[in-house]
Coordinates of C-alpha atoms and ligand atoms in Angstrom, one line a residue:
L1 CA 29.0 42.7 -0.3
F2 CA 31.1 40.1 -2.1
V3 CA 30.4 39.9 -5.8
S4 CA 31.9 37.1 -7.9
S5 CA 33.2 38.5 -11.2
S6 CA 32.9 35.2 -12.8
I7 CA 29.1 35.0 -12.8
P8 CA 28.1 35.4 -16.4
F9 CA 24.5 36.6 -16.1
L10 CA 24.7 40.0 -14.5
S11 CA 21.1 40.5 -15.4
S12 CA 19.7 43.8 -14.4
C13 CA 16.6 43.8 -12.3
S14 CA 13.6 45.0 -14.2
N15 CA 10.7 46.3 -12.1
K16 CA 8.8 43.1 -12.9
D17 CA 11.7 41.0 -11.5
M18 CA 12.0 43.1 -8.4
N19 CA 8.3 43.0 -7.6
M20 CA 8.7 41.1 -4.4
G21 CA 6.7 43.3 -2.1
G22 CA 7.2 43.3 1.6
N23 CA 6.5 39.7 1.7
M24 CA 9.1 38.2 -0.6
N25 CA 7.5 36.3 -3.5
M26 CA 9.9 33.4 -3.9
G27 CA 9.4 33.0 -7.6
Q28 CA 6.5 31.7 -9.6
P29 CA 7.9 29.0 -11.9
V30 CA 6.4 28.9 -15.4
P31 CA 3.7 26.2 -15.1
V32 CA 4.5 22.9 -16.7
T33 CA 3.0 22.2 -20.1
E34 CA 2.1 18.6 -20.7
G35 CA 2.8 17.1 -24.1
N36 CA 0.8 14.5 -25.9
F37 CA 3.0 11.6 -24.9
S38 CA 3.4 10.2 -28.3
A39 CA 7.2 10.4 -28.6
L40 CA 9.3 7.3 -28.4
F41 CA 11.1 6.9 -25.2
A42 CA 14.8 6.9 -25.8
I43 CA 17.7 5.4 -23.8
P44 CA 21.2 7.0 -24.1
P45 CA 23.8 4.6 -25.6
I46 CA 25.9 2.6 -23.2
V47 CA 29.7 2.8 -23.4
G48 CA 32.5 1.4 -21.3
G49 CA 35.0 3.2 -19.0
T50 CA 37.4 4.0 -21.8
T51 CA 35.8 6.4 -24.1
T52 CA 35.8 9.9 -25.7
L53 CA 33.4 12.6 -24.6
T54 CA 33.2 15.7 -26.7
A55 CA 31.3 18.7 -25.4
Q56 CA 29.7 20.2 -28.4
N57 CA 26.7 22.1 -29.9
V58 CA 24.1 19.6 -31.0
T59 CA 20.7 19.6 -32.8
A60 CA 18.4 17.2 -31.1
N61 CA 15.0 15.9 -32.0
S62 CA 13.1 16.4 -28.8
N63 CA 9.7 15.8 -30.3
E64 CA 6.9 18.2 -30.7
F65 CA 9.4 21.0 -31.1
G66 CA 11.1 19.6 -34.1
N67 CA 14.8 20.1 -34.0
V68 CA 16.1 21.9 -30.9
K69 CA 19.6 23.4 -30.5
G70 CA 21.4 22.5 -27.3
L71 CA 24.5 20.8 -26.0
G72 CA 25.6 17.2 -25.8
Y73 CA 28.6 15.0 -25.3
S74 CA 28.4 13.3 -28.7
S75 CA 26.8 14.3 -32.0
G76 CA 23.8 12.2 -31.1
G77 CA 21.7 14.7 -29.3
L78 CA 21.3 16.2 -25.9
L79 CA 23.0 14.5 -22.9
G80 CA 25.9 12.0 -23.2
P81 CA 26.2 8.2 -23.3
T82 CA 25.8 6.2 -20.1
I83 CA 29.2 5.0 -18.9
K84 CA 29.0 1.5 -17.4
V85 CA 31.8 0.1 -15.3
N86 CA 32.4 -2.5 -12.6
S87 CA 33.6 -1.4 -9.2
G88 CA 37.4 -1.7 -9.2
Q89 CA 37.7 -0.9 -12.9
S90 CA 39.4 2.3 -14.1
M91 CA 37.9 5.0 -16.2
N92 CA 39.9 6.7 -19.0
V93 CA 37.9 9.4 -20.6
N94 CA 39.4 11.5 -23.3
F95 CA 37.5 14.7 -22.9
V96 CA 37.4 17.3 -25.7
N97 CA 35.9 20.8 -25.3
Q98 CA 34.4 21.9 -28.6
L99 CA 32.3 24.6 -27.0
N100 CA 33.3 28.2 -27.4
E101 CA 33.7 28.6 -23.7
K102 CA 35.3 26.9 -20.7
T103 CA 33.9 23.6 -19.3
N104 CA 35.0 20.5 -17.4
I105 CA 33.5 17.3 -16.1
H106 CA 32.5 16.6 -12.5
W107 CA 31.9 12.9 -11.7
H108 CA 29.0 13.4 -9.3
G109 CA 29.0 10.8 -6.5
L110 CA 32.3 9.2 -7.4
K111 CA 35.1 9.1 -4.8
I112 CA 38.0 10.0 -6.9
P113 CA 41.2 12.2 -6.6
A114 CA 40.6 15.9 -6.3
N115 CA 42.4 16.7 -9.6
M116 CA 40.0 14.4 -11.5
D117 CA 36.8 15.6 -9.7
G118 CA 36.0 18.7 -11.9
H119 CA 36.6 21.4 -9.3
P120 CA 35.2 24.7 -10.6
E121 CA 38.7 26.1 -11.1
N122 CA 40.0 23.0 -12.9
F123 CA 38.4 23.8 -16.3
I124 CA 39.4 23.2 -19.9
N125 CA 39.4 26.2 -22.2
A126 CA 37.5 26.3 -25.5
G127 CA 39.2 24.0 -27.9
G128 CA 41.2 22.2 -25.2
S129 CA 41.1 18.6 -24.0
F130 CA 41.8 16.7 -20.8
N131 CA 42.2 13.0 -19.8
Y132 CA 40.1 12.0 -16.9
N133 CA 41.7 8.9 -15.5
F134 CA 40.8 7.2 -12.2
T135 CA 39.8 4.0 -10.6
V136 CA 36.2 3.5 -9.5
N137 CA 36.3 2.0 -6.0
Q138 CA 32.8 2.2 -4.6
R139 CA 29.4 0.5 -4.4
A140 CA 27.2 -0.3 -7.3
G141 CA 24.9 2.6 -8.0
L142 CA 23.7 5.3 -10.4
Y143 CA 26.1 8.2 -10.5
W144 CA 26.4 11.0 -13.1
Y145 CA 28.6 13.5 -14.8
H146 CA 28.1 17.1 -15.7
P147 CA 30.1 20.4 -16.3
H148 CA 31.2 22.3 -13.2
A149 CA 33.3 25.2 -14.4
D150 CA 32.7 28.3 -12.3
G151 CA 30.1 30.5 -13.9
T152 CA 29.0 28.2 -16.7
T153 CA 27.7 25.2 -14.8
G154 CA 24.0 26.1 -14.7
K155 CA 23.9 27.1 -18.3
Q156 CA 25.7 24.1 -19.7
V157 CA 23.7 21.6 -17.7
F158 CA 20.5 23.3 -18.6
Q159 CA 21.4 23.2 -22.3
G160 CA 22.0 19.5 -22.3
L161 CA 25.4 18.5 -20.8
A162 CA 24.9 15.6 -18.4
G163 CA 25.2 11.8 -18.5
L164 CA 24.9 8.8 -16.3
V165 CA 27.5 6.5 -14.8
I166 CA 26.3 3.1 -13.8
V167 CA 28.6 1.2 -11.4
N168 CA 28.0 -2.6 -11.0
D169 CA 29.4 -4.9 -8.3
S170 CA 29.0 -8.5 -7.4
E171 CA 26.7 -7.8 -4.4
E172 CA 24.2 -6.2 -6.7
T173 CA 24.6 -8.7 -9.5
A174 CA 23.8 -11.5 -7.1
L175 CA 20.3 -10.0 -6.5
N176 CA 19.3 -10.6 -10.1
L177 CA 17.4 -7.3 -10.3
P178 CA 15.4 -6.7 -13.4
S179 CA 17.8 -6.0 -16.3
G180 CA 18.0 -5.8 -20.0
N181 CA 14.8 -4.3 -21.4
R182 CA 13.4 -4.2 -17.8
E183 CA 16.0 -1.8 -16.6
L184 CA 15.2 1.8 -17.6
P185 CA 17.4 4.8 -16.8
L186 CA 15.5 8.1 -16.7
V187 CA 17.1 11.5 -16.7
I188 CA 14.3 13.9 -15.8
Q189 CA 14.9 17.5 -16.6
D190 CA 12.8 20.6 -17.2
K191 CA 13.7 22.9 -20.1
R192 CA 12.8 26.3 -21.6
I193 CA 12.6 25.9 -25.3
S194 CA 12.2 29.0 -27.5
A195 CA 12.7 29.6 -31.2
G196 CA 14.3 26.1 -31.7
S197 CA 16.8 26.4 -28.8
I198 CA 17.1 25.6 -25.2
L199 CA 17.1 29.0 -23.7
Y200 CA 19.1 29.9 -20.7
A201 CA 18.6 33.5 -19.6
P202 CA 17.8 33.6 -15.9
T203 CA 16.1 36.6 -14.6
M204 CA 16.6 37.8 -11.1
M205 CA 13.6 35.8 -10.0
D206 CA 15.2 32.7 -11.7
Q207 CA 18.4 33.4 -9.8
M208 CA 16.4 33.4 -6.6
A209 CA 14.2 30.3 -7.1
G210 CA 16.4 28.5 -9.6
L211 CA 15.7 28.3 -13.3
M212 CA 12.7 26.1 -14.1
G213 CA 11.3 25.2 -17.5
Q214 CA 7.8 24.4 -18.7
Y215 CA 8.7 21.3 -20.7
I216 CA 9.7 18.1 -18.9
L217 CA 12.1 16.0 -20.8
V218 CA 13.1 12.4 -20.1
N219 CA 16.4 11.3 -21.6
G220 CA 16.3 14.4 -23.8
V221 CA 12.8 13.7 -25.2
Y222 CA 9.7 15.7 -24.3
A223 CA 6.6 13.7 -23.2
P224 CA 7.8 10.2 -24.1
S225 CA 5.8 6.9 -24.1
H226 CA 7.3 3.5 -23.5
N227 CA 5.7 0.1 -24.1
V228 CA 6.1 -2.4 -21.2
E229 CA 5.4 -6.0 -20.3
T230 CA 3.3 -7.1 -17.4
A231 CA 6.4 -7.3 -15.2
K232 CA 8.4 -5.6 -12.6
Y233 CA 10.8 -3.0 -14.0
R234 CA 13.9 -1.4 -12.4
V235 CA 13.5 2.3 -13.1
R236 CA 16.6 4.3 -12.3
I237 CA 16.0 8.0 -12.0
L238 CA 18.2 11.0 -12.0
N239 CA 16.7 14.4 -11.3
G240 CA 19.0 16.3 -13.7
S241 CA 17.1 19.5 -13.4
N242 CA 18.8 22.8 -12.4
A243 CA 16.2 23.6 -9.8
R244 CA 13.0 21.7 -10.1
I245 CA 12.0 19.2 -7.3
Y246 CA 9.7 16.3 -8.4
N247 CA 7.3 14.5 -6.1
L248 CA 7.2 11.2 -8.1
A249 CA 4.1 9.1 -8.1
L250 CA 2.1 6.8 -10.4
S251 CA -1.1 8.1 -11.9
N252 CA -3.2 5.2 -10.6
G253 CA -2.0 5.9 -7.0
A254 CA -0.3 2.5 -6.8
S255 CA 2.7 2.1 -4.6
F256 CA 6.2 1.5 -5.8
T257 CA 9.4 0.3 -4.2
V258 CA 12.6 2.3 -3.5
I259 CA 15.6 0.0 -3.6
G260 CA 18.4 2.5 -4.0
N261 CA 19.5 6.1 -4.0
D262 CA 22.5 8.3 -4.5
G263 CA 25.1 5.9 -3.1
G264 CA 23.6 2.6 -4.3
L265 CA 21.3 0.0 -2.8
L266 CA 19.4 0.6 0.4
A267 CA 19.6 -2.1 3.2
T268 CA 16.0 -3.1 2.6
P269 CA 13.3 -2.1 0.1
Q270 CA 11.0 0.7 1.0
T271 CA 7.4 0.9 -0.3
V272 CA 6.0 4.3 -1.0
N273 CA 3.2 6.1 -2.8
S274 CA 5.2 9.2 -3.6
L275 CA 8.8 10.2 -3.4
T276 CA 10.4 13.7 -3.4
V277 CA 13.5 13.8 -5.6
A278 CA 15.6 17.0 -5.6
P279 CA 18.1 18.1 -8.3
G280 CA 21.1 15.9 -8.2
E281 CA 19.4 13.0 -6.4
R282 CA 18.9 9.5 -7.7
A283 CA 16.1 7.1 -7.1
D284 CA 16.4 3.4 -7.9
L285 CA 12.8 2.1 -8.1
I286 CA 10.9 -1.1 -8.8
I287 CA 7.6 -0.4 -10.6
D288 CA 5.3 -3.3 -11.0
F289 CA 3.2 -3.5 -14.1
S290 CA 2.2 -7.1 -13.6
S291 CA -1.4 -6.6 -12.5
M292 CA -2.2 -4.2 -15.3
G293 CA -4.4 -5.1 -18.2
L294 CA -3.2 -5.2 -21.8
N295 CA -3.3 -1.8 -23.4
S296 CA -3.7 0.0 -20.2
E297 CA -1.7 3.2 -19.6
L298 CA 0.1 4.5 -16.5
F299 CA 1.9 7.8 -16.1
L300 CA 4.8 8.7 -14.0
I301 CA 3.7 12.0 -12.5
S302 CA 4.8 14.6 -10.1
K303 CA 2.3 15.4 -7.4
T304 CA 2.0 18.6 -5.4
F305 CA 4.1 18.9 -2.3
I306 CA 4.7 21.2 0.6
G307 CA 7.9 23.1 1.2
G308 CA 9.0 23.8 -2.3
N309 CA 7.2 27.1 -2.5
A310 CA 5.5 27.9 -5.8
Q311 CA 7.0 24.9 -7.6
G312 CA 5.3 22.4 -5.4
K313 CA 1.8 23.6 -6.3
Q314 CA 1.3 21.8 -9.6
E315 CA 0.7 18.2 -10.5
F316 CA 1.9 17.1 -14.0
K317 CA 2.7 14.0 -16.1
I318 CA 6.3 13.1 -16.8
M319 CA 6.1 10.0 -19.0
K320 CA 3.7 7.3 -20.1
F321 CA 4.0 3.6 -19.8
K322 CA 1.7 1.5 -22.0
V323 CA 1.2 -2.2 -21.3
T324 CA 1.5 -4.1 -24.6
T325 CA 2.8 -7.6 -23.8
Q326 CA 1.5 -10.2 -21.4
V327 CA 4.3 -12.2 -19.7
V328 CA 4.8 -14.3 -16.6
D329 CA 7.3 -12.5 -14.3
N330 CA 8.8 -14.6 -11.5
F331 CA 10.9 -11.8 -10.0
S332 CA 10.2 -10.9 -6.4
I333 CA 12.0 -8.1 -4.6
P334 CA 14.6 -9.4 -2.2
T335 CA 13.7 -8.6 1.4
T336 CA 17.4 -7.7 2.1
L337 CA 19.3 -5.7 -0.5
S338 CA 22.6 -4.9 1.1
S339 CA 24.1 -4.5 4.5
I340 CA 24.7 -0.9 5.6
A341 CA 26.2 -0.2 9.0
P342 CA 24.5 3.0 10.3
L343 CA 27.0 5.6 11.4
T344 CA 26.1 7.1 14.8
E345 CA 26.7 10.6 16.3
S346 CA 29.2 9.2 18.8
M347 CA 31.6 8.3 16.0
A348 CA 32.0 11.9 15.0
T349 CA 34.9 14.0 16.2
K350 CA 33.6 17.4 15.0
T351 CA 30.4 19.1 14.2
R352 CA 30.2 21.9 11.6
N353 CA 27.1 24.1 11.2
F354 CA 26.1 25.7 7.9
E355 CA 23.5 28.4 7.8
I356 CA 21.8 28.2 4.4
S357 CA 18.8 30.4 5.1
N358 CA 20.0 33.7 3.8
V359 CA 19.3 35.3 0.5
D360 CA 20.9 38.6 -0.2
S361 CA 19.9 40.9 -2.9
G362 CA 23.2 42.2 -4.3
S363 CA 22.2 45.8 -4.6
M364 CA 25.4 46.8 -6.4
S365 CA 25.3 44.2 -9.1
G366 CA 21.6 43.9 -9.4
M367 CA 21.6 40.1 -8.9
M368 CA 20.7 37.6 -6.3
M369 CA 23.3 36.2 -4.0
H370 CA 23.1 33.0 -2.1
T371 CA 25.4 32.2 0.8
I372 CA 26.6 29.5 3.2
N373 CA 27.3 31.0 6.6
N374 CA 26.9 34.4 5.1
K375 CA 29.7 33.8 2.6
S376 CA 29.5 33.6 -1.1
Y377 CA 31.9 31.2 -3.0
D378 CA 35.4 32.5 -3.2
A379 CA 37.9 30.3 -5.1
N380 CA 40.7 31.8 -3.0
R381 CA 39.2 30.9 0.3
I382 CA 39.2 27.4 1.9
D383 CA 36.2 27.3 4.2
E384 CA 36.8 24.1 6.1
L385 CA 39.9 22.1 6.9
V386 CA 39.2 18.4 7.4
P387 CA 41.7 15.8 8.6
N388 CA 41.7 12.8 6.3
G389 CA 40.0 9.9 7.9
A390 CA 37.8 12.0 10.1
V391 CA 34.1 11.3 10.7
E392 CA 32.2 14.6 11.0
I393 CA 28.7 15.8 11.5
W394 CA 27.6 18.6 9.2
T395 CA 24.3 20.3 9.7
F396 CA 22.6 22.4 7.1
D397 CA 20.3 24.8 8.7
N398 CA 17.5 26.2 6.6
T399 CA 15.2 26.9 9.6
N400 CA 14.6 30.5 8.6
G401 CA 15.0 30.1 4.9
Q402 CA 12.3 30.4 2.2
E403 CA 13.8 28.2 -0.5
P404 CA 14.7 24.5 -0.8
H405 CA 18.4 23.8 -0.9
P406 CA 19.6 20.3 -2.1
M407 CA 23.1 20.3 -0.6
H408 CA 25.9 18.2 -2.2
L409 CA 29.4 17.3 -1.1
H410 CA 32.1 16.3 -3.6
G411 CA 34.5 13.4 -2.9
V412 CA 32.4 11.6 -0.2
Q413 CA 29.3 9.5 0.4
F414 CA 27.5 10.3 3.7
Q415 CA 24.5 9.2 5.7
I416 CA 21.7 11.4 6.9
L417 CA 21.2 11.3 10.7
N418 CA 18.0 13.2 11.0
R419 CA 15.9 16.2 10.1
T420 CA 14.2 18.6 12.4
G421 CA 11.4 21.0 11.3
G422 CA 9.5 20.8 8.0
R423 CA 8.9 17.3 6.8
G424 CA 10.4 15.8 10.0
T425 CA 11.4 12.2 9.6
L426 CA 13.6 11.0 6.8
T427 CA 12.1 9.8 3.6
A428 CA 12.6 6.4 2.0
L429 CA 15.2 8.0 -0.3
E430 CA 17.2 9.4 2.6
K431 CA 18.3 6.1 4.1
G432 CA 21.6 4.4 3.2
W433 CA 24.4 6.2 1.5
K434 CA 23.9 9.7 0.0
D435 CA 25.7 12.5 -1.7
M436 CA 22.7 14.9 -1.6
A437 CA 20.7 16.2 1.4
L438 CA 17.5 18.2 0.6
C439 CA 16.7 20.9 3.1
M440 CA 13.3 22.4 2.5
P441 CA 12.4 25.8 4.1
G442 CA 12.1 25.4 7.9
E443 CA 14.3 22.3 8.0
K444 CA 17.6 21.5 9.6
V445 CA 19.3 18.3 8.3
K446 CA 22.2 16.6 10.0
I447 CA 24.5 14.4 8.0
I448 CA 27.5 12.2 9.1
V449 CA 30.4 12.1 6.7
P450 CA 33.4 9.8 6.7
F451 CA 36.2 11.6 4.9
N452 CA 37.8 8.4 3.9
G453 CA 38.4 9.2 0.2
Y454 CA 41.2 11.3 -1.3
T455 CA 43.0 14.3 0.1
G456 CA 42.8 17.7 -1.7
K457 CA 40.5 20.5 -2.3
F458 CA 36.8 19.8 -2.9
V459 CA 33.6 21.9 -3.1
F460 CA 30.3 21.5 -1.4
H461 CA 27.3 23.4 -2.6
C462 CA 23.6 23.7 -3.3
H463 CA 22.6 21.7 -6.3
N464 CA 20.1 24.2 -7.3
L465 CA 22.5 25.3 -10.0
E466 CA 21.4 29.0 -10.0
H467 CA 22.0 29.1 -6.2
E468 CA 25.4 27.5 -6.7
E469 CA 26.2 30.0 -9.5
T470 CA 25.2 32.9 -7.3
G471 CA 27.5 32.0 -4.5
M472 CA 26.0 29.0 -2.5
M473 CA 29.2 27.0 -2.6
G474 CA 32.2 26.5 -0.3
Q475 CA 35.5 24.6 -0.3
F476 CA 36.8 22.0 2.0
Q477 CA 40.4 20.8 2.1
V478 CA 41.1 17.2 3.2
S479 CA 44.6 16.7 4.4
Ligands
C2O501 CU1 26.5 17.4 -9.3 CU2 29.2 19.9 -7.5 O1 27.8 18.7 -8.4
CU502 CU1 19.8 26.3 -2.8

């Protein structure tokens, strides 16, 4: 069995971890502990495309825990600033690694040259620096950045390294969507916090299910509350968790509107009562507080869901909104948001199938391994050769699997054609352009990908970061 030597947590299997029985117990995540929702909601600072990011140890006030040690991209706390650029502009990021281990930055969702993309082998050693310099040429949307060095990704993201990239364009600006204090970015992440630190020490069960924490943080703050007006708000969500899937809903059962996702605006708004958002996915929502009374409260919650195994079994609150100001809001959601030409199967010149059902227990190393087509990640192996300009169908087959796998491709945006098994039809979040495709156990998801970006070597992988770290990643070469 292939064993990657670069995986840092060769945890031995205690009997407790190995207690899977004949019927594999797919991991019982620690139940979520709700806070008291008294902390002030915080929004990461906004910077332009020319900036310095310094990966470093930080002490953050995450509320209710006092000061917590973690990682950030500035001295201000967990996470990094939100980088805001217009489509067509260039980014010039002076990146400094002040950690005591390797790291790098992957610009998740951006179509940029391979040598700027943060491939797991393109890392910056402790004390080093690198200049990320590229032009952003794509639709308005919510993208993000995070470390991606082989073997340290899961740990560094969990400990706080992540940030948002907001791309604007004229099409989106013309819609006059809620902005200013009515545009709220939310990075939702679960953490384990112990003895004043964000603890990353996955057991074998964590490697199998992915590492989940009992505390839900929003923008680095545990259990925050935000005062709102009686108006429609644009709430732009990133699930920045390593492994936890959220089934977002409002505590009063009210519907809300999905206007965008990973790759920007949808063609038309979609009204839903709940929305499953997997690690790495983004959800651009309009939440309407206009009919709520003064001083009333509303929680963003995660409802139970089917298919996520143990992690779908709990409902919990994520953050609180309190209506404190009465205003007249004349905004109404446009009936058309964007024009998106759907890609059809007949456009594709090749179909590739990826079996993502298998979980192997690496008996020699005493750790879990995850595979794609029965192969674990090998930096020295190119898995797929793709001609530049090709349109291809890729299917991710989790029909016989027991764990959810949110699959991600670097360097492209794609469309989801269909899902068979499991949840069946596509959700509101799965229309339009995507860079993530969630495959619950029993599901097979078919995507269509125009490889119309840059040539070079890119990775594709499960965005459950423990799955990625234990092998569930491959490489494709576009040439
Ligand atoms: Cu957000 Cu390769 O990842
Ligand atoms: Cu996975």
